Amino acid sequence: MSNGPIVRFAPSPTGRIHIGNARTALLNWLFAMRERGLFILRFDDTDRERSRAEYADSIETDLAWLGIIPGFQCRQSERMALYDSAATKLREIGRLYPAYETAEELDRRRKRQQALGRPPIYDRAALRLSAEERAALEAQGRRPHWRFRLEPATVHWEDMVRGPSHIDCSSLSDPVLVREDGSYLYTLPSVADDIDLRVSHVIRGEDHVTNTAVQIQIFEALAGKAPSFGHHNLLTDASGEGLSKRTGALSISSLREGGVEALAVAALAVLVGSAEAVRPVGSLSELAAAVDLTHLSHGAARFDEAELRALSARTLHALPYEAMRERLAALEIVGADAEPFWSAVRGNLAQLGEARDWWRVTQGEIEPVVEEPAFLAQAAACLPPAPWDLTTWGVWTSALKASSGRKGKALFHPLRLALTGRESGPELAALLPLIGRIKALGRLSAHAA
Ligand code: GLU
């Protein structure tokens, strides 16, 4: 195991992860990268009804696409014995007690408290039951759920994001840790796992702040001490709504399928709502060096898909051939021309898939657009001899300018239409040597009489 910090990302596999979940995963991963720590992927799959193996698989795929390779992975559904022994220990030290109220009874009590203007906190009636009263309830067939007895104290922690933080636990109900049917709610298994896996830093969304106060008390009861905690601000969509796993909105897989660059998703997911400018990065290590948990802002951070698309294009434009070699090869963009091709076209791509079209323009067949055959014949006649390089375009068009008397758009546009079949695109100076003399001659003479 690592000597550095140990962090974990703990999604419940009940849907596809979205950009907000990716923010949590990445903040953990980048922290582990920077501190040479261990990143654990833990599936919180104790909810058997809603957890699905295919969601767990899709989460792994999404994380791998983002560049996150967990050093260790586990599922809560396979670790029940650990939770049973944690619950036993809490019972033995008097911190976990049986309560028999039904949901309706609790609801009635809450309403009564509210009517009296009191906070709706569980009144701990179950703690006052005698052994005989408990036995009588059991004899009626009632099964208990189990509550953690909170110390009525203020819990303090130094939050990695928010700084000194505290919550007064006397304003909270004793949380239910075990349901009537013996199954666990999220709170206890998470702590039992964090202790067992020696998690040193819990980095998660600020929707967990109240859980943290409760969990710190459980950590202290079970292990004597708690890990460090950091709560990052949550992402909202462009209209300010929270993101939900269930709607599939902004899911990582839909962004991937939509041709968005993984590095752009990563950069935006962690830089938005921070003191750092949102900008393209060339690698996760570069991002790891830029991200500082203390620089996250405390308000909600808006995620805008249009901003992501623009960032994705800028990310692509800056990626060197070396970083793209394999992905280009997967598009069958290979061979000696692949590298100059990438340099020629990358600045014009909104997404990588478009590179295939430009590869066909330079290496395959196209339908040239011929508007002025006589001018194109004149252009063909003064094509410089091979071999061609990046200077050929300048030599050729200077000669053509002199012989035709044309300049600007009148000179260049018919050449672009004939050579590429398109209205716009990458610099012709870079495309021309890739198209080559034979194809260029063919395209310029395509409709010659
Ligand atoms: N399964 C919990 C969630 O997805 C994990 C929270 C935590 O990091 O402890 O919200």
GROMACS .gro file of C-alpha atoms in nm, residues 108-444:
model
  337
  108ARG     CA    1  -4.686   1.224   1.353
  109ARG     CA    2  -4.428   1.319   1.615
  110ARG     CA    3  -4.242   1.545   1.375
  111LYS     CA    4  -4.563   1.727   1.286
  112ARG     CA    5  -4.646   1.775   1.653
  113GLN     CA    6  -4.299   1.920   1.720
  114GLN     CA    7  -4.332   2.153   1.426
  115ALA     CA    8  -4.674   2.269   1.543
  116LEU     CA    9  -4.517   2.355   1.879
  117GLY     CA   10  -4.243   2.545   1.699
  118ARG     CA   11  -3.975   2.295   1.801
  119PRO     CA   12  -3.708   2.155   1.571
  120PRO     CA   13  -3.811   1.812   1.436
  121ILE     CA   14  -3.541   1.616   1.612
  122TYR     CA   15  -3.590   1.252   1.712
  123ASP     CA   16  -3.684   1.257   2.083
  124ARG     CA   17  -3.490   0.942   2.175
  125ALA     CA   18  -3.801   0.779   2.317
  126ALA     CA   19  -3.651   0.440   2.226
  127LEU     CA   20  -3.362   0.499   2.464
  128ARG     CA   21  -3.607   0.514   2.753
  129LEU     CA   22  -3.775   0.180   2.677
  130SER     CA   23  -3.731  -0.083   2.948
  131ALA     CA   24  -3.628  -0.437   2.859
  132GLU     CA   25  -3.990  -0.548   2.920
  133GLU     CA   26  -4.130  -0.281   2.689
  134ARG     CA   27  -3.887  -0.386   2.418
  135ALA     CA   28  -3.977  -0.750   2.464
  136ALA     CA   29  -4.346  -0.660   2.442
  137LEU     CA   30  -4.292  -0.474   2.113
  138GLU     CA   31  -4.093  -0.766   1.974
  139ALA     CA   32  -4.368  -1.003   2.081
  140GLN     CA   33  -4.609  -0.796   1.868
  141GLY     CA   34  -4.381  -0.871   1.573
  142ARG     CA   35  -4.211  -0.531   1.564
  143ARG     CA   36  -3.853  -0.535   1.436
  144PRO     CA   37  -3.622  -0.251   1.541
  145HIS     CA   38  -3.423  -0.018   1.324
  146TRP     CA   39  -3.098   0.098   1.484
  147ARG     CA   40  -2.994   0.451   1.562
  148PHE     CA   41  -2.652   0.593   1.638
  149ARG     CA   42  -2.652   0.782   1.968
  150LEU     CA   43  -2.491   1.117   1.886
  151GLU     CA   44  -2.292   1.301   2.149
  152PRO     CA   45  -2.474   1.633   2.189
  153ALA     CA   46  -2.152   1.820   2.112
  154THR     CA   47  -2.020   2.049   1.840
  155VAL     CA   48  -1.798   1.862   1.597
  156HIS     CA   49  -1.508   2.066   1.459
  157TRP     CA   50  -1.288   1.986   1.162
  158GLU     CA   51  -1.041   2.169   0.942
  159ASP     CA   52  -1.200   2.136   0.601
  160MET     CA   53  -0.952   2.103   0.313
  161VAL     CA   54  -1.172   2.334   0.104
  162ARG     CA   55  -1.381   2.540   0.344
  163GLY     CA   56  -1.133   2.588   0.626
  164PRO     CA   57  -1.238   2.563   0.993
  165SER     CA   58  -1.585   2.406   1.003
  166HIS     CA   59  -1.823   2.289   1.273
  167ILE     CA   60  -2.167   2.143   1.321
  168ASP     CA   61  -2.361   2.123   1.644
  169CYS     CA   62  -2.479   1.763   1.669
  170SER     CA   63  -2.735   1.847   1.936
  171SER     CA   64  -2.940   1.994   1.651
  172LEU     CA   65  -2.946   1.661   1.464
  173SER     CA   66  -3.158   1.348   1.506
  174ASP     CA   67  -2.974   1.032   1.597
  175PRO     CA   68  -2.923   0.886   1.249
  176VAL     CA   69  -3.064   0.547   1.156
  177LEU     CA   70  -2.771   0.325   1.055
  178VAL     CA   71  -2.949  -0.010   1.017
  179ARG     CA   72  -3.296  -0.063   0.874
  180GLU     CA   73  -3.562  -0.291   1.015
  181ASP     CA   74  -3.469  -0.564   0.768
  182GLY     CA   75  -3.104  -0.552   0.883
  183SER     CA   76  -2.980  -0.368   0.573
  184TYR     CA   77  -2.745  -0.071   0.610
  185LEU     CA   78  -2.800   0.286   0.512
  186TYR     CA   79  -2.502   0.462   0.356
  187THR     CA   80  -2.360   0.621   0.675
  188LEU     CA   81  -2.201   0.330   0.861
  189PRO     CA   82  -2.062   0.118   0.575
  190SER     CA   83  -1.883   0.424   0.440
  191VAL     CA   84  -1.708   0.482   0.773
  192ALA     CA   85  -1.630   0.112   0.823
  193ASP     CA   86  -1.473   0.101   0.476
  194ASP     CA   87  -1.279   0.421   0.521
  195ILE     CA   88  -1.131   0.281   0.843
  196ASP     CA   89  -1.058  -0.060   0.691
  197LEU     CA   90  -0.901   0.085   0.375
  198ARG     CA   91  -0.711   0.347   0.577
  199VAL     CA   92  -0.857   0.634   0.381
  200SER     CA   93  -0.674   0.947   0.494
  201HIS     CA   94  -0.865   1.217   0.301
  202VAL     CA   95  -1.235   1.219   0.218
  203ILE     CA   96  -1.294   1.463  -0.068
  204ARG     CA   97  -1.660   1.489  -0.166
  205GLY     CA   98  -1.943   1.728  -0.246
  206GLU     CA   99  -2.070   1.979   0.008
  207ASP     CA  100  -2.404   1.797   0.011
  208HIS     CA  101  -2.225   1.567   0.257
  209VAL     CA  102  -2.128   1.827   0.516
  210THR     CA  103  -2.391   1.717   0.770
  211ASN     CA  104  -2.298   1.353   0.715
  212THR     CA  105  -1.943   1.450   0.799
  213ALA     CA  106  -2.031   1.567   1.149
  214VAL     CA  107  -2.216   1.241   1.215
  215GLN     CA  108  -1.947   1.031   1.053
  216ILE     CA  109  -1.669   1.199   1.251
  217GLN     CA  110  -1.848   1.084   1.567
  218ILE     CA  111  -1.875   0.730   1.425
  219PHE     CA  112  -1.505   0.733   1.325
  220GLU     CA  113  -1.413   0.842   1.675
  221ALA     CA  114  -1.631   0.575   1.832
  222LEU     CA  115  -1.488   0.298   1.614
  223ALA     CA  116  -1.129   0.402   1.550
  224GLY     CA  117  -1.049   0.686   1.787
  225LYS     CA  118  -0.987   0.932   1.505
  226ALA     CA  119  -1.130   1.058   1.177
  227PRO     CA  120  -0.963   1.125   0.840
  228SER     CA  121  -0.934   1.473   0.690
  229PHE     CA  122  -1.236   1.602   0.503
  230GLY     CA  123  -1.276   1.838   0.210
  231HIS     CA  124  -1.614   1.942   0.068
  232HIS     CA  125  -1.615   2.093  -0.278
  233ASN     CA  126  -1.889   2.313  -0.418
  234LEU     CA  127  -2.143   2.146  -0.644
  235LEU     CA  128  -2.191   2.201  -1.015
  236THR     CA  129  -2.521   2.317  -1.154
  237ASP     CA  130  -2.626   2.321  -1.517
  238ALA     CA  131  -2.623   2.646  -1.716
  239SER     CA  132  -2.967   2.740  -1.583
  240GLY     CA  133  -2.857   2.688  -1.222
  241GLU     CA  134  -3.034   2.353  -1.169
  242GLY     CA  135  -2.854   2.075  -0.982
  243LEU     CA  136  -2.733   1.780  -1.188
  244SER     CA  137  -2.902   1.444  -1.145
  245LYS     CA  138  -2.771   1.098  -1.225
  246ARG     CA  139  -3.117   0.985  -1.310
  247THR     CA  140  -3.187   1.220  -1.596
  248GLY     CA  141  -2.861   1.132  -1.773
  249ALA     CA  142  -2.804   1.506  -1.815
  250LEU     CA  143  -2.444   1.584  -1.901
  251SER     CA  144  -2.346   1.221  -1.843
  252ILE     CA  145  -1.982   1.149  -1.912
  253SER     CA  146  -2.075   0.883  -2.166
  254SER     CA  147  -2.295   1.123  -2.365
  255LEU     CA  148  -2.014   1.380  -2.372
  256ARG     CA  149  -1.770   1.110  -2.490
  257GLU     CA  150  -2.010   0.992  -2.758
  258GLY     CA  151  -2.064   1.354  -2.860
  259GLY     CA  152  -1.693   1.383  -2.948
  260VAL     CA  153  -1.586   1.598  -2.652
  261GLU     CA  154  -1.221   1.568  -2.548
  262ALA     CA  155  -1.164   1.394  -2.213
  263LEU     CA  156  -0.902   1.651  -2.113
  264ALA     CA  157  -1.153   1.930  -2.172
  265VAL     CA  158  -1.413   1.757  -1.953
  266ALA     CA  159  -1.148   1.714  -1.684
  267ALA     CA  160  -1.025   2.072  -1.705
  268LEU     CA  161  -1.370   2.224  -1.696
  269ALA     CA  162  -1.496   1.984  -1.426
  270VAL     CA  163  -1.228   2.097  -1.183
  271LEU     CA  164  -1.144   2.452  -1.289
  272VAL     CA  165  -1.498   2.591  -1.315
  273GLY     CA  166  -1.597   2.750  -0.986
  274SER     CA  167  -1.235   2.788  -0.875
  275ALA     CA  168  -0.992   3.075  -0.859
  276GLU     CA  169  -0.810   2.929  -1.159
  277ALA     CA  170  -0.901   3.037  -1.513
  278VAL     CA  171  -1.073   2.771  -1.722
  279ARG     CA  172  -0.816   2.683  -1.988
  280PRO     CA  173  -0.706   2.392  -2.205
  281VAL     CA  174  -0.450   2.154  -2.054
  282GLY     CA  175  -0.221   1.905  -2.227
  283SER     CA  176  -0.231   1.638  -1.958
  284LEU     CA  177  -0.381   1.545  -1.624
  285SER     CA  178  -0.043   1.608  -1.457
  286GLU     CA  179  -0.058   1.965  -1.579
  287LEU     CA  180  -0.409   1.989  -1.433
  288ALA     CA  181  -0.295   1.826  -1.107
  289ALA     CA  182  -0.031   2.097  -1.068
  290ALA     CA  183  -0.292   2.371  -1.124
  291VAL     CA  184  -0.568   2.244  -0.896
  292ASP     CA  185  -0.570   2.347  -0.535
  293LEU     CA  186  -0.864   2.252  -0.315
  294THR     CA  187  -0.833   2.574  -0.121
  295HIS     CA  188  -0.893   2.768  -0.444
  296LEU     CA  189  -1.243   2.631  -0.497
  297SER     CA  190  -1.510   2.890  -0.449
  298HIS     CA  191  -1.783   2.840  -0.194
  299GLY     CA  192  -2.082   2.917  -0.415
  300ALA     CA  193  -2.232   2.683  -0.673
  301ALA     CA  194  -2.038   2.655  -0.998
  302ARG     CA  195  -2.223   2.672  -1.328
  303PHE     CA  196  -2.135   2.424  -1.593
  304ASP     CA  197  -2.210   2.536  -1.946
  305GLU     CA  198  -2.202   2.284  -2.227
  306ALA     CA  199  -2.125   2.552  -2.487
  307GLU     CA  200  -1.818   2.648  -2.282
  308LEU     CA  201  -1.718   2.281  -2.277
  309ARG     CA  202  -1.748   2.249  -2.656
  310ALA     CA  203  -1.530   2.557  -2.708
  311LEU     CA  204  -1.275   2.432  -2.454
  312SER     CA  205  -1.275   2.092  -2.620
  313ALA     CA  206  -1.184   2.243  -2.957
  314ARG     CA  207  -0.909   2.455  -2.800
  315THR     CA  208  -0.777   2.147  -2.620
  316LEU     CA  209  -0.760   1.956  -2.948
  317HIS     CA  210  -0.587   2.242  -3.127
  318ALA     CA  211  -0.300   2.236  -2.880
  319LEU     CA  212  -0.242   1.860  -2.862
  320PRO     CA  213   0.086   1.751  -3.025
  321TYR     CA  214   0.102   1.458  -3.266
  322GLU     CA  215   0.273   1.238  -3.007
  323ALA     CA  216  -0.030   1.267  -2.780
  324MET     CA  217  -0.263   1.184  -3.070
  325ARG     CA  218  -0.075   0.909  -3.255
  326GLU     CA  219  -0.286   0.619  -3.128
  327ARG     CA  220  -0.619   0.793  -3.164
  328LEU     CA  221  -0.529   0.899  -3.517
  329ALA     CA  222  -0.420   0.544  -3.599
  330ALA     CA  223  -0.763   0.427  -3.480
  331LEU     CA  224  -0.908   0.656  -3.748
  332GLU     CA  225  -0.662   0.496  -3.996
  333ILE     CA  226  -0.459   0.814  -4.010
  334VAL     CA  227  -0.112   0.656  -4.026
  335GLY     CA  228   0.213   0.669  -4.221
  336ALA     CA  229   0.466   0.938  -4.301
  337ASP     CA  230   0.199   1.199  -4.373
  338ALA     CA  231   0.016   1.152  -4.043
  339GLU     CA  232   0.228   1.395  -3.841
  340PRO     CA  233   0.235   1.687  -4.091
  341PHE     CA  234  -0.133   1.619  -4.152
  342TRP     CA  235  -0.209   1.662  -3.781
  343SER     CA  236  -0.013   1.988  -3.767
  344ALA     CA  237  -0.202   2.109  -4.075
  345VAL     CA  238  -0.557   2.033  -3.964
  346ARG     CA  239  -0.575   2.034  -3.584
  347GLY     CA  240  -0.640   2.408  -3.559
  348ASN     CA  241  -0.956   2.370  -3.769
  349LEU     CA  242  -1.122   2.085  -3.585
  350ALA     CA  243  -1.422   2.121  -3.357
  351GLN     CA  244  -1.387   1.752  -3.277
  352LEU     CA  245  -1.145   1.477  -3.367
  353GLY     CA  246  -1.385   1.284  -3.593
  354GLU     CA  247  -1.358   1.564  -3.848
  355ALA     CA  248  -0.992   1.471  -3.904
  356ARG     CA  249  -1.116   1.170  -4.104
  357ASP     CA  250  -1.279   1.401  -4.359
  358TRP     CA  251  -0.962   1.603  -4.403
  359TRP     CA  252  -0.757   1.287  -4.434
  360ARG     CA  253  -0.979   1.191  -4.725
  361VAL     CA  254  -0.926   1.536  -4.877
  362THR     CA  255  -0.547   1.492  -4.865
  363GLN     CA  256  -0.515   1.118  -4.925
  364GLY     CA  257  -0.832   1.002  -5.096
  365GLU     CA  258  -1.076   1.106  -5.361
  366ILE     CA  259  -1.304   1.408  -5.343
  367GLU     CA  260  -1.544   1.583  -5.577
  368PRO     CA  261  -1.359   1.904  -5.671
  369VAL     CA  262  -1.575   2.215  -5.706
  370VAL     CA  263  -1.482   2.374  -6.035
  371GLU     CA  264  -1.621   2.721  -6.095
  372GLU     CA  265  -1.373   2.872  -6.337
  373PRO     CA  266  -1.215   2.600  -6.550
  374ALA     CA  267  -1.000   2.838  -6.757
  375PHE     CA  268  -0.844   2.996  -6.449
  376LEU     CA  269  -0.785   2.653  -6.297
  377ALA     CA  270  -0.618   2.534  -6.618
  378GLN     CA  271  -0.390   2.834  -6.597
  379ALA     CA  272  -0.320   2.746  -6.233
  380ALA     CA  273  -0.247   2.383  -6.325
  381ALA     CA  274   0.000   2.495  -6.590
  382CYS     CA  275   0.215   2.680  -6.339
  383LEU     CA  276   0.220   2.415  -6.062
  384PRO     CA  277   0.581   2.387  -5.942
  385PRO     CA  278   0.761   2.057  -5.999
  386ALA     CA  279   0.781   1.800  -5.716
  387PRO     CA  280   0.906   1.756  -5.447
  388TRP     CA  281   0.667   1.982  -5.260
  389ASP     CA  282   0.699   2.134  -4.918
  390LEU     CA  283   0.547   2.412  -4.709
  391THR     CA  284   0.694   2.678  -4.940
  392THR     CA  285   0.533   2.540  -5.258
  393TRP     CA  286   0.200   2.719  -5.210
  394GLY     CA  287   0.370   3.059  -5.189
  395VAL     CA  288   0.587   2.995  -5.494
  396TRP     CA  289   0.288   2.871  -5.695
  397THR     CA  290   0.039   3.143  -5.602
  398SER     CA  291   0.297   3.423  -5.658
  399ALA     CA  292   0.353   3.296  -6.009
  400LEU     CA  293  -0.021   3.261  -6.066
  401LYS     CA  294  -0.088   3.607  -5.928
  402ALA     CA  295   0.162   3.755  -6.174
  403SER     CA  296   0.029   3.562  -6.473
  404SER     CA  297  -0.343   3.606  -6.399
  405GLY     CA  298  -0.342   3.952  -6.245
  406ARG     CA  299  -0.576   3.820  -5.969
  407LYS     CA  300  -0.529   3.864  -5.600
  408GLY     CA  301  -0.701   3.792  -5.268
  409LYS     CA  302  -1.018   3.590  -5.270
  410ALA     CA  303  -1.044   3.585  -5.652
  411LEU     CA  304  -0.704   3.418  -5.663
  412PHE     CA  305  -0.733   3.181  -5.369
  413HIS     CA  306  -1.097   3.079  -5.344
  414PRO     CA  307  -1.129   2.891  -5.674
  415LEU     CA  308  -0.811   2.703  -5.582
  416ARG     CA  309  -0.952   2.602  -5.244
  417LEU     CA  310  -1.280   2.484  -5.396
  418ALA     CA  311  -1.104   2.277  -5.658
  419LEU     CA  312  -0.835   2.131  -5.430
  420THR     CA  313  -1.052   2.052  -5.129
  421GLY     CA  314  -1.411   2.063  -5.254
  422ARG     CA  315  -1.491   2.291  -4.957
  423GLU     CA  316  -1.552   2.655  -4.889
  424SER     CA  317  -1.314   2.674  -4.595
  425GLY     CA  318  -1.063   2.471  -4.402
  426PRO     CA  319  -0.701   2.451  -4.292
  427GLU     CA  320  -0.426   2.660  -4.454
  428LEU     CA  321  -0.375   2.550  -4.813
  429ALA     CA  322   0.002   2.597  -4.777
  430ALA     CA  323   0.000   2.303  -4.531
  431LEU     CA  324  -0.256   2.094  -4.721
  432LEU     CA  325  -0.098   2.127  -5.064
  433PRO     CA  326   0.213   1.911  -5.006
  434LEU     CA  327  -0.012   1.647  -4.845
  435ILE     CA  328  -0.245   1.644  -5.144
  436GLY     CA  329   0.059   1.612  -5.373
  437ARG     CA  330   0.119   1.713  -5.732
  438ILE     CA  331  -0.065   1.430  -5.905
  439LYS     CA  332  -0.392   1.477  -5.715
  440ALA     CA  333  -0.368   1.855  -5.733
  441LEU     CA  334  -0.326   1.843  -6.109
  442GLY     CA  335  -0.622   1.606  -6.140
  443ARG     CA  336  -0.848   1.828  -5.928
  444LEU     CA  337  -0.753   2.149  -6.109
   0.00000   0.00000   0.00000
